[in-house]
Coordinates of C-alpha atoms and ligand atoms in Angstrom, one line a residue:
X7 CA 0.0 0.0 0.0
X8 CA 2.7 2.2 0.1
X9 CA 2.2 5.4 -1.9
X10 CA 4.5 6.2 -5.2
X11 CA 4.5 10.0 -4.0
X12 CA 6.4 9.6 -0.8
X13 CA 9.8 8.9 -1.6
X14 CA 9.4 11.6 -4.2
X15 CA 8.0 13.7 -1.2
X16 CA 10.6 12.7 0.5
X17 CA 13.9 13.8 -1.6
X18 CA 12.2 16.2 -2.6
X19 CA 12.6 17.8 0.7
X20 CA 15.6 16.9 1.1
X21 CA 17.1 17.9 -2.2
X22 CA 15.6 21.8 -1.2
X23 CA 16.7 21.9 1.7
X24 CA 20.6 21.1 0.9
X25 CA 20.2 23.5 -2.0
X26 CA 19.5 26.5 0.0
X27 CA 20.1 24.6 3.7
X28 CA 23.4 22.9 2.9
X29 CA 24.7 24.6 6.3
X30 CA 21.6 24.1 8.7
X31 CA 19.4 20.8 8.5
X32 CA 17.9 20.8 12.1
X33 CA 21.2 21.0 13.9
X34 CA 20.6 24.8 14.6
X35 CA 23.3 25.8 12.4
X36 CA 25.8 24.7 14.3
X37 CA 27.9 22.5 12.1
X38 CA 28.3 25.5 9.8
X39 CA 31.3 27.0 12.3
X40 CA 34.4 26.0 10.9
X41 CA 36.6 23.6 12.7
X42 CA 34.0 22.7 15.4
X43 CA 31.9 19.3 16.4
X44 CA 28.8 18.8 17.2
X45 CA 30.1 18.0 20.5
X46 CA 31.7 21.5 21.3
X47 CA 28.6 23.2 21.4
X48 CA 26.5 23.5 24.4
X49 CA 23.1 24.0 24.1
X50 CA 22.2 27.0 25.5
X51 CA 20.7 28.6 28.8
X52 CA 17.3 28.3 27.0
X53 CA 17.3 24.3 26.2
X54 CA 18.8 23.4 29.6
X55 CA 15.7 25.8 31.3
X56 CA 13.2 24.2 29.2
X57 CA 14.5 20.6 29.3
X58 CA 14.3 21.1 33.2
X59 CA 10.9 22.3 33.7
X60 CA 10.0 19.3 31.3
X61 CA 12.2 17.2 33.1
X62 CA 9.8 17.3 36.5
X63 CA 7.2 15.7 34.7
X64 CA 10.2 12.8 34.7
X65 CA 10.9 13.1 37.7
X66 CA 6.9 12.7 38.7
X67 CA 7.1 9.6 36.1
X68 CA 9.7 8.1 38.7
X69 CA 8.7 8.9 41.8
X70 CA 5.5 7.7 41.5
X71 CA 6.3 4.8 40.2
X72 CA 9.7 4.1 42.4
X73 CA 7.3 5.0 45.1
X74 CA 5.7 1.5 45.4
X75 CA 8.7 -0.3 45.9
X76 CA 9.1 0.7 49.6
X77 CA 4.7 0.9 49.8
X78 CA 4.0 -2.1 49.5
X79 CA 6.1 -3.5 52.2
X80 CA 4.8 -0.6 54.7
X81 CA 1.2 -0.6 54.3
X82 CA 1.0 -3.6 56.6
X83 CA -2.9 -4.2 57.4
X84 CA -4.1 -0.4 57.0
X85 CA -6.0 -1.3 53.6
X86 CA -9.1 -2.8 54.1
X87 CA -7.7 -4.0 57.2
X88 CA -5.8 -7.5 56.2
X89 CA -2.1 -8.1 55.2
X90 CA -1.9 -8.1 51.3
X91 CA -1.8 -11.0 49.5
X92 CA 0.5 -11.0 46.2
X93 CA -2.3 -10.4 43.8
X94 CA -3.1 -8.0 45.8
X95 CA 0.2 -6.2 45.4
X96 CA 0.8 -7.0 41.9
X97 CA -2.9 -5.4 41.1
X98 CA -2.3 -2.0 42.8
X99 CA 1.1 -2.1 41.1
X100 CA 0.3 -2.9 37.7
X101 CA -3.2 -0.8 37.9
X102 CA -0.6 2.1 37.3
X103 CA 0.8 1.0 33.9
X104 CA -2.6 -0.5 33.0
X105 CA -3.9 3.5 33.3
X106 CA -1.0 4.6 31.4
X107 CA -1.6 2.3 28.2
X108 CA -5.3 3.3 28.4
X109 CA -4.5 6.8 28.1
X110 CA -1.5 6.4 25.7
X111 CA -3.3 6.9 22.4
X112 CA -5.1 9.4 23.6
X113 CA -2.3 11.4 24.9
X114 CA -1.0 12.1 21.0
X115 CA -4.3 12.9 19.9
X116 CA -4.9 15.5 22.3
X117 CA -1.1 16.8 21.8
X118 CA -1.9 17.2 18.1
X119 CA -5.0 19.0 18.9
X120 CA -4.4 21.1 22.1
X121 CA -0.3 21.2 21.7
X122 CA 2.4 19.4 23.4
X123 CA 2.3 22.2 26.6
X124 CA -1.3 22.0 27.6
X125 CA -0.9 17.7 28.1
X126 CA 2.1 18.3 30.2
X127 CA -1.0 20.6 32.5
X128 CA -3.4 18.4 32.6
X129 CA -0.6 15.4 33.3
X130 CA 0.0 17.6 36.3
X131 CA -3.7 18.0 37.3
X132 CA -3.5 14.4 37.4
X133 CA -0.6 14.0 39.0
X134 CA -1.6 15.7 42.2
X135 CA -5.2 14.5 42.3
X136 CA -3.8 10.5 41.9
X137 CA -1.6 11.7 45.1
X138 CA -4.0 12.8 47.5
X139 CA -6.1 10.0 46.4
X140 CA -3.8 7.5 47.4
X141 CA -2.7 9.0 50.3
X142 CA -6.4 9.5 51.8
X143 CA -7.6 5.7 50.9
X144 CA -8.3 3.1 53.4
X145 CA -9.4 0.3 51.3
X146 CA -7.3 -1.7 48.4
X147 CA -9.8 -0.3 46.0
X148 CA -9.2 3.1 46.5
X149 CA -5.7 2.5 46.3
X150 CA -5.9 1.3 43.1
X151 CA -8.1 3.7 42.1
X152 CA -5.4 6.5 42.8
X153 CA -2.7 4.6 41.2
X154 CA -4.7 3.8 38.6
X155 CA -5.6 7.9 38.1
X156 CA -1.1 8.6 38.4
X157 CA -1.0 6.0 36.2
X158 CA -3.3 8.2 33.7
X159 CA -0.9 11.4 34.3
X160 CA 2.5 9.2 33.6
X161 CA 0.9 7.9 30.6
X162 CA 0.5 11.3 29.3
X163 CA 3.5 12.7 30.6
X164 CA 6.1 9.6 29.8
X165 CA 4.4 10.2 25.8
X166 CA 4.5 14.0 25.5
X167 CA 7.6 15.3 27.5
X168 CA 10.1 13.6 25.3
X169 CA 8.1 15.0 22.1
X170 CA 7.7 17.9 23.4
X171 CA 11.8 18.1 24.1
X172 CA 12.6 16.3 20.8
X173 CA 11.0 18.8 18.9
X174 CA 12.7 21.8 20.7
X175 CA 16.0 20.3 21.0
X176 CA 18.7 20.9 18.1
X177 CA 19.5 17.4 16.1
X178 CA 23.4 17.7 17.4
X179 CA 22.0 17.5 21.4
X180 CA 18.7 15.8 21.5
X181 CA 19.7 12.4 22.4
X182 CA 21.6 14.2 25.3
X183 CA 18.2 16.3 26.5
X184 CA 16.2 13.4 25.9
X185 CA 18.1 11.1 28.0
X186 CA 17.7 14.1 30.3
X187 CA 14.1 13.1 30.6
X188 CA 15.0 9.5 31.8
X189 CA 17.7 11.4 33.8
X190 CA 15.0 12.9 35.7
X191 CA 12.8 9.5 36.2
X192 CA 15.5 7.9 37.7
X193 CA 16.6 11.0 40.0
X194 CA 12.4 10.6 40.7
X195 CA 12.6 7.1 41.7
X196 CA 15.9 7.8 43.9
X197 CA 14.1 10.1 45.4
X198 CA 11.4 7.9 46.4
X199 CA 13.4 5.3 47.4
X200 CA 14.8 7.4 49.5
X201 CA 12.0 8.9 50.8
X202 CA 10.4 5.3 51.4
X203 CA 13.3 4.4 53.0
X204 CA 13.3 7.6 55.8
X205 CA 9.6 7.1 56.4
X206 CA 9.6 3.4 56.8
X207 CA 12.5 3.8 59.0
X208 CA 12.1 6.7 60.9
X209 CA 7.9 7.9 60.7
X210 CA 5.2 6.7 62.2
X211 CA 4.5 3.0 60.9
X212 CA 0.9 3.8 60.3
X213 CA 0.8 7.0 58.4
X214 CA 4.5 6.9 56.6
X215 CA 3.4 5.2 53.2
X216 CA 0.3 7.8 53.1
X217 CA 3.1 10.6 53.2
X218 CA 5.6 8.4 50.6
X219 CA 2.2 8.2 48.1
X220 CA 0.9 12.0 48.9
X221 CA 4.4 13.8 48.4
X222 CA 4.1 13.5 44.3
X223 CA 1.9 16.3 44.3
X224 CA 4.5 18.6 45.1
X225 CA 6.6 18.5 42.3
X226 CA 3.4 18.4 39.9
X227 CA 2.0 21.8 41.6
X228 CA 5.4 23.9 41.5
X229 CA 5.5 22.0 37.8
X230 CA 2.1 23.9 36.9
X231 CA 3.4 27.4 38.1
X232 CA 6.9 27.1 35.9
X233 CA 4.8 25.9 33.0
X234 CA 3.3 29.6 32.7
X235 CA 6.2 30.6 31.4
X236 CA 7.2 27.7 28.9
X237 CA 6.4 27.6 24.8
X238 CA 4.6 25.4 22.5
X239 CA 6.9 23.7 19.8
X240 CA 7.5 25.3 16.5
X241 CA 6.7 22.1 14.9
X242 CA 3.3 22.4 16.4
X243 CA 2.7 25.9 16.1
X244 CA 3.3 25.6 12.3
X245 CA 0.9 22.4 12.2
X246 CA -1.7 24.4 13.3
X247 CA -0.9 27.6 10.8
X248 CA 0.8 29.8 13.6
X249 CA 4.1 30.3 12.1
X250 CA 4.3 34.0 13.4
X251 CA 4.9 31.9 16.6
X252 CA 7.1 29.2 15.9
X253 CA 9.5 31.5 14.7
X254 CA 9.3 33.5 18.3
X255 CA 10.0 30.2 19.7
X256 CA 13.0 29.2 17.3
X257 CA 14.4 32.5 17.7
X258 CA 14.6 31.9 21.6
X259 CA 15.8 28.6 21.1
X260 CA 18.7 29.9 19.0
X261 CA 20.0 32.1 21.6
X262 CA 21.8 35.0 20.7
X263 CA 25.2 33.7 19.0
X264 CA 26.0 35.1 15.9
X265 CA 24.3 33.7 13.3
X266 CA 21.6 32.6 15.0
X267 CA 18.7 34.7 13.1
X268 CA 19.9 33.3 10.2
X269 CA 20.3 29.8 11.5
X270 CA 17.0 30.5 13.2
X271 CA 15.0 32.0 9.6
X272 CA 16.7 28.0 8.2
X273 CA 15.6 26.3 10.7
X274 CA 12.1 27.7 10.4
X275 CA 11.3 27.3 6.7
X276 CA 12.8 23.5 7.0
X277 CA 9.8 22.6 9.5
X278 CA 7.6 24.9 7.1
X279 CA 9.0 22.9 3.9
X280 CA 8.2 19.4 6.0
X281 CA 4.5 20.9 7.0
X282 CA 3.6 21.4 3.7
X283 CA 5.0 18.9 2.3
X284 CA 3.6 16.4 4.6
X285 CA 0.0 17.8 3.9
X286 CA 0.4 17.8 0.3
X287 CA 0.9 13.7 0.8
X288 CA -1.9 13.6 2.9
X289 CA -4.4 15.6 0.8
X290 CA -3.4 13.4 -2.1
X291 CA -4.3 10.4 -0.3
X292 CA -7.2 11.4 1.5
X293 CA -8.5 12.3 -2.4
X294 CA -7.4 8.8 -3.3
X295 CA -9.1 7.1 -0.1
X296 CA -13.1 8.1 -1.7
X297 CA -15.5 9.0 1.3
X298 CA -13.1 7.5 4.2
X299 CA -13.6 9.1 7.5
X300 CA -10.9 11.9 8.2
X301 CA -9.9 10.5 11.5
X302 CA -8.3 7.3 9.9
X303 CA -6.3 9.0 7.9
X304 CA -3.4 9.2 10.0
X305 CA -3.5 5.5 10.6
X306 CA -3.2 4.9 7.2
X307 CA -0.2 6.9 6.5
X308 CA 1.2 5.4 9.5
X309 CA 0.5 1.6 8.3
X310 CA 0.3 2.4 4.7
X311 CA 3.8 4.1 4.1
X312 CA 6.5 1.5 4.1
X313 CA 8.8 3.9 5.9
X314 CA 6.4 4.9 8.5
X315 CA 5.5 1.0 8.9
X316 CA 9.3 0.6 9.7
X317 CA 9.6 3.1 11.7
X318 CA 6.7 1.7 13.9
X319 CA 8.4 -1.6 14.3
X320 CA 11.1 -0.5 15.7
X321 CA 9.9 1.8 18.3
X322 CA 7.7 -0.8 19.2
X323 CA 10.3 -3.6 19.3
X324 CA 12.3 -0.9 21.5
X325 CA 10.1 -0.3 23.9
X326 CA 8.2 -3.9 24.4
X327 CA 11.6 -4.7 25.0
X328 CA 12.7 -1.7 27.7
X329 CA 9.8 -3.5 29.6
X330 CA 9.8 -7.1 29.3
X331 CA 13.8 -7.4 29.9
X332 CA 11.6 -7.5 33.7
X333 CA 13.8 -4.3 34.5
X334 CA 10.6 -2.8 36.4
X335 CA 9.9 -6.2 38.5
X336 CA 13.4 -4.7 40.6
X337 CA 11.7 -1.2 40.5
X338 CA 8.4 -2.1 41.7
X339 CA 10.1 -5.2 43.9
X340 CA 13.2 -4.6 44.6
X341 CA 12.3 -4.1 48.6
X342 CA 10.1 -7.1 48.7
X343 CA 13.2 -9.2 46.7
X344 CA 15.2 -8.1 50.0
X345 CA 13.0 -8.9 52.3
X346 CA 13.1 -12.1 50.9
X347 CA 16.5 -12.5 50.7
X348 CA 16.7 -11.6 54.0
X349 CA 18.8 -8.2 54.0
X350 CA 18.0 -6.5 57.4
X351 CA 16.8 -2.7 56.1
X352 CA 15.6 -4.3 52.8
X353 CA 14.4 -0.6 51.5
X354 CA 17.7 1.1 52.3
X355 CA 19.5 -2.2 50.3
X356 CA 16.7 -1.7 47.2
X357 CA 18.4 1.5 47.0
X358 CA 21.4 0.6 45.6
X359 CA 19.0 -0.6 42.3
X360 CA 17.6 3.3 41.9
X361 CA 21.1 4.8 42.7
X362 CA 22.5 2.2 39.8
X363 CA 20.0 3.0 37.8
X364 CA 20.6 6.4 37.8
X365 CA 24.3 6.6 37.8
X366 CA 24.7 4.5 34.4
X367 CA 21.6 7.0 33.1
X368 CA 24.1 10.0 34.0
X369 CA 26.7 7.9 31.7
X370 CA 24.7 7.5 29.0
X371 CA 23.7 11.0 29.0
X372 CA 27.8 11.5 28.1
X373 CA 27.5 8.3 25.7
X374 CA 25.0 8.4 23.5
X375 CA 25.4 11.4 21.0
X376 CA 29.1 9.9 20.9
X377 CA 28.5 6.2 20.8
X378 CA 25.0 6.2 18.8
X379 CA 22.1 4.6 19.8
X380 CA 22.3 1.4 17.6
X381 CA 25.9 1.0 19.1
X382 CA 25.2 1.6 22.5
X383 CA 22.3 -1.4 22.8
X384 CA 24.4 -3.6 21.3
X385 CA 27.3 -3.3 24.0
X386 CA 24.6 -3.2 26.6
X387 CA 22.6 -6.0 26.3
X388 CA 25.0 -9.1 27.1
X389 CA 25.7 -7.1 30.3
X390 CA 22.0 -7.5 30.6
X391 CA 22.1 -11.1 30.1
X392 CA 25.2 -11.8 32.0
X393 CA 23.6 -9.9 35.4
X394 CA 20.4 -12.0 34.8
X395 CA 21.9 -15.1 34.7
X396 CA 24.4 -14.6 37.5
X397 CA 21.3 -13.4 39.9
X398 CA 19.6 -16.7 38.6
X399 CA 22.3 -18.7 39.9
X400 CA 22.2 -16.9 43.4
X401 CA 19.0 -17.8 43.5
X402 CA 19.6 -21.3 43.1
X403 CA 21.3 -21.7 46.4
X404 CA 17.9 -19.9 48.4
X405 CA 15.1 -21.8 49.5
X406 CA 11.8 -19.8 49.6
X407 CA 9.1 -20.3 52.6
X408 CA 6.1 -20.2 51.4
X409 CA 5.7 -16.6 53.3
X410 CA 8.0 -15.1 51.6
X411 CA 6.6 -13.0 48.9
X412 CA 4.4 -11.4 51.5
X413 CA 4.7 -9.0 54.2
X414 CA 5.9 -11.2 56.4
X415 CA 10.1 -11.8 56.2
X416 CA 11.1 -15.3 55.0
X417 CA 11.7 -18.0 58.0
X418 CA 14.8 -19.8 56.1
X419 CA 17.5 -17.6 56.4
X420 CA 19.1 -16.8 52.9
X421 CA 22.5 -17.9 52.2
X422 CA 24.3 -14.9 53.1
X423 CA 27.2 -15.4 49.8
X424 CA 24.1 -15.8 47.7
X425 CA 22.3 -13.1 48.5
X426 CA 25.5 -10.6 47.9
X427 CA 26.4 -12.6 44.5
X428 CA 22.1 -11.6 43.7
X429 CA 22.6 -8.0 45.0
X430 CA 26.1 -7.7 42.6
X431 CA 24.2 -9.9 39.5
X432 CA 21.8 -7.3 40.1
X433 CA 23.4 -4.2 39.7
X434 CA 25.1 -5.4 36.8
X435 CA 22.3 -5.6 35.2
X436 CA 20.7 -2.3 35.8
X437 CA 24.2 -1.0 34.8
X438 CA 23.7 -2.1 31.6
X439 CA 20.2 -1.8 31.1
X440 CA 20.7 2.2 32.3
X441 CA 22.8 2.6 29.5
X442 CA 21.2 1.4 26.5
X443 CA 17.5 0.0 26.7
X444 CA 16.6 2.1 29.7
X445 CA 17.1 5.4 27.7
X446 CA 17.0 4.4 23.4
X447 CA 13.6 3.7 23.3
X448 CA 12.9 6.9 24.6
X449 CA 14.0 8.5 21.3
X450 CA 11.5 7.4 19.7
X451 CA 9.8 10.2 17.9
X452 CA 13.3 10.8 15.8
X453 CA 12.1 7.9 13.6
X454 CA 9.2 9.4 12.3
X455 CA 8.0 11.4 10.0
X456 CA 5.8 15.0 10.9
X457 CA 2.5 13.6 10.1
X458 CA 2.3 10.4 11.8
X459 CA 5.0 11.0 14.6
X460 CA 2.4 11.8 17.6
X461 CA 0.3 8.7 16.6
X462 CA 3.7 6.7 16.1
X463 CA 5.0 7.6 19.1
X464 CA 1.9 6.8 20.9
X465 CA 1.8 4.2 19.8
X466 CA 4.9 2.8 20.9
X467 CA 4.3 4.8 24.6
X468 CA 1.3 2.0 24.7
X469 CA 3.5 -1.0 23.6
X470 CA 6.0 0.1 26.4
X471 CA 3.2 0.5 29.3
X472 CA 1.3 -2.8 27.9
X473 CA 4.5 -4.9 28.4
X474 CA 5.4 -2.6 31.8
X475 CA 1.8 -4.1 32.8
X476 CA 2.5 -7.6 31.8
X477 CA 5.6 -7.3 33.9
X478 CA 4.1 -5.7 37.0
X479 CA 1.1 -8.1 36.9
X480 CA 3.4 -11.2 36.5
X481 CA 6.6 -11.0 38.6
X482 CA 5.3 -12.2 42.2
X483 CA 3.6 -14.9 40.3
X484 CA 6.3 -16.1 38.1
X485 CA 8.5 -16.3 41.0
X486 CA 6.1 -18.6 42.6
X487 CA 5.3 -20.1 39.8
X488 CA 9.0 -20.6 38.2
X489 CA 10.8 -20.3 40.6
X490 CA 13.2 -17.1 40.6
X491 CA 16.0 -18.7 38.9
X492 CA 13.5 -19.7 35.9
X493 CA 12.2 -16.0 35.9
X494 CA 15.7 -14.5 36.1
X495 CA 16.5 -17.2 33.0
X496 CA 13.1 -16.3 31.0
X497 CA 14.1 -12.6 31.6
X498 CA 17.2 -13.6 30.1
X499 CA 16.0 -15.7 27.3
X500 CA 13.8 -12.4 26.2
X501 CA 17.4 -10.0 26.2
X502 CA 18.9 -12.4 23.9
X503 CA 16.1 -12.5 21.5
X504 CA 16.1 -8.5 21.9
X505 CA 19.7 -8.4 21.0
X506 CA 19.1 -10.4 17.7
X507 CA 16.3 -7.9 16.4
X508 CA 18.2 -4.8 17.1
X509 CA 20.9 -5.9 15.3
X510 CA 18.6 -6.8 12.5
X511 CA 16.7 -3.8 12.2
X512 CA 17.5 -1.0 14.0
X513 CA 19.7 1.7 12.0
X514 CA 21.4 4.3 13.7
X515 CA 20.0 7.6 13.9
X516 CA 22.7 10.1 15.9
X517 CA 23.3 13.0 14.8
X518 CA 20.8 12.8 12.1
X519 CA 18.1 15.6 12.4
X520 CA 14.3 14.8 12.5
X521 CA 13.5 14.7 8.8
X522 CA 16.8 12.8 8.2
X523 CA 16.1 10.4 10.5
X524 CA 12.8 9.6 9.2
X525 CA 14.1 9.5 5.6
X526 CA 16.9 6.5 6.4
X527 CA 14.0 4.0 6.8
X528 CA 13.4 4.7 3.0
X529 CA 16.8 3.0 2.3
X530 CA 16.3 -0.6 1.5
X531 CA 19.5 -1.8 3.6
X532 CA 17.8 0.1 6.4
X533 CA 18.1 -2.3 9.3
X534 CA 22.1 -2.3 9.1
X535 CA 24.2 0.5 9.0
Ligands
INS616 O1 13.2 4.8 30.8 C1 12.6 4.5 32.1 C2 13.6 4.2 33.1 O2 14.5 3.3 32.7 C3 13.0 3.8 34.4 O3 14.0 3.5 35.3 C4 12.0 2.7 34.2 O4 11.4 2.5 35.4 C5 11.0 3.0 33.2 O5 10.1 2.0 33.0 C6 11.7 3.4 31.9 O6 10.7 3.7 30.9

């Protein structure tokens, strides 16, 4: 089905803008001053201010989620007035992700129609009034009711905030502010962790989780006053015909170095050529489709277009994978894994997972513009696998009661050596997972084209919180079920497949700006470059 007129479409575009462009692309200009790398440049007071403020919607994103790791082994009897059982837990956990794939698709359709900003405010609104929900329930179904409503705000937020940075960012420093994004989630879920691990120690055992759950408002209300003074995206402004706007915005983002109003005047009529461009291809085919209603179209650019099909796959494969590598069973887990293993402060021990987590995110933040993202998974992964099957060897030499994967600590003592080869295994893993899938898939909307890249992208923000779901719901009962050696291997088993389909189809994109990067998966050798 795909459509003669694209490729056309497609070089095109690029063939104008090298002829009058040659020194801009979307890289802000930069590459045009002589002797310098993309590398030397920093991005400006602007970009760091705006990635920042966007950032707290990351660091909502991880908190709340971190957050449940140290809940669920405080809340004791104080919901509906019984010790949880396992299902229990694994509902009010995965009730969160659940939320977040429900609102997924909806997410890009309202960022198409309202703008990028206005998501990030209502993310907040939900944000805080998921908090306060939690915090005030006294029944597992309201608990999972007010996970289930922060799981509608991180939904929004975990789709729009990396668009919204994406299409702000200048192609030579967007994987860098990107991974700033999933900086900022893992800072969150240190911070929870933290958190979770001062109230459970040191407050008041019956009230301490309602102050872990309830704090995540705070970030989301000072969030909502910043926002204020915040832009919309040129990309979007243009969309929607305001292009007196965009180039406002561009200009600001450009900064004041010299060159920049011309780099700035490029950069705008590049998004303008892709606009119209873009619509021209979709008027065509809506003329082509005879009477079809308006709202499909953008489906069937994004299945019908062999490019955009591709480019779908592999966002998808990315982020199915970021979940079910089971990376989020230590998130959501980690302090009940402890317990079981018998570590004496089991929360202050899960820490170690958050502050791995989000060291190796602060190293791929220096990596990945350097390294490239196709690169940088491929060295990751067998770290993955290696940690995963070390920590399913440890496990081998621990016999589980059958109390163990509740609130109540394991009778058997763990074997002390195989409990600290598990926390090593362990860390080794998140190393590596930090550094590659923990981040990549993040960058998704660099893969796809204008018109279909908020569908696309939302797309692939569902596939990651479907398979974060699977996970969440599945863990406790695997490792009952399995055994955790066998759900350490099966986590395994999944890495190794992973590896193979990246290396088969995912091209790199570094450095490439957003229309480039969307025109690679043209190319017919475009899995392996
Ligand atoms: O990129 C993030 C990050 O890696 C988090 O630590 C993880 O909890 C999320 O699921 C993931 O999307």
């Amino acid at each position: 089905m795909s459509s003669p007129e694209e490729p056309l479409i497609a070089n095109s575009r690029l063939a104008e803008a090298n002829h009058d462009d040659t020194d801009f692309a979307d890289d802000g200009g930069d590459l045009d001053v002589p002797g310098k790398q993309p590398e030397d440049l920093s991005p400006g007071l602007f970009i760091w201010l705006l990635t920042f403020s966007a950032g707290i919607s990351g660091l909502l994103f991880g908190y709340d989620t971190g957050v449940i790791s140290a809940t669920l082994v405080s809340l004791g009897t104080s919901l509906s007035d019984r010790l949880l059982t396992p299902l229990d837990k694994s509902i009010i956990t995965s009730s969160t992700s659940l939320a977040a794939l429900v609102v997924s698709p909806f997410a890009s359709v309202l960022a198409d129609a309202l703008g990028r900003k206005r998501v990030i405010v209502l993310a907040d609104l939900l944000f805080i009034a998921g908090a306060l929900t939690q915090a005030l329930s006294v029944t597992v179904s309201a608990m999972v009711v007010g996970r289930a409503v922060v799981g509608l705000a991180v939904g929004a937020a975990s789709f729009v905030v990396p668009l919204y940075i994406a299409e702000l960012a200048p192609a030579a420093h967007r994987g860098r502010l990107v991974t700033m994004t999933v900086v900022c989630i893992t800072l969150g879920q240190v911070v929870a962790y933290v958190v979770g691990w001062g109230f459970g120690e040191y407050g008041d055992a019956r009230t301490a989780w309602r102050w872990m759950v309830g704090l995540g408002a705070v970030p989301a209300a000072v969030q909502l006053g910043i926002l204020f003074g915040m832009p919309e995206t040129p990309r979007w402004l243009v969309k929607v015909g305001r292009s007196a706007q965009a180039r406002e915005v561009v200009e600001r983002v450009s900064g004041r170095r010299t060159g920049s109003a011309r780099r700035a005047e490029a950069t705008l009529k590049s998004i303008e050529i892709e606009v119209r461009e873009e619509e021209q291809a979709r008027r065509l085919r809506s003329r082509r489709a005879n009477g079809r209603a308006r709202w499909l179209d953008p489906w069937f650019e994004l299945l019908g277009v062999r490019r955009n099909r591709r480019a779908l796959a592999i966002a998808c494969l990315l982020q199915g994978l970021q979940q079910l590598c089971g990376f989020n069973s230590l998130m959501y887990f980690s302090a009940t894994i402890f317990t079981m293993l018998g570590f004496l402060i089991p929360t202050l021990t899960s820490l170690v997972v958050a502050i791995t987590n989000f060291a190796f995110t602060l190293v791929a933040l220096f990596l990945i513009d350097r390294v490239g993202r196709r690169r940088i998974m491929l060295w990751s992964i067998p770290f993955m696998v290696a940690g995963l099957l070390l920590a399913a060897y440890g496990f081998s030499f621990i016999k589980l009661s059958s109390s163990s994967m509740t609130d109540v600590p394991t009778e058997v003592p763990a074997a002390q050596g195989a409990a600290v080869i598990i926390l090593i295994s362990i860390m080794t893993y998140v190393a590596g997972y930090a550094i590659g899938l923990g981040n990549v898939p993040w960058m998704q909307s660099e893969l796809f084209a204008l018109n279909v890249r908020s569908l696309g992208s939302g797309i692939a923000t569902a596939t990651n919180w479907g398979a974060n779901f699977v996970i969440g719901l599945t863990f406790l009962l695997l490792m009952e079920a399995l055994t955790p050696t066998g759900t350490f291997v099966l986590y395994a088993a999944i890495c190794v497949v992973g590896y193979g389909l990246i290396w088969s189809f995912y091209p790199e994109t570094a450095g490439l700006s957003l229309e480039e990067a969307a025109t690679l998966l043209e190319d017919d050798n475009w899995g392996l470059r």
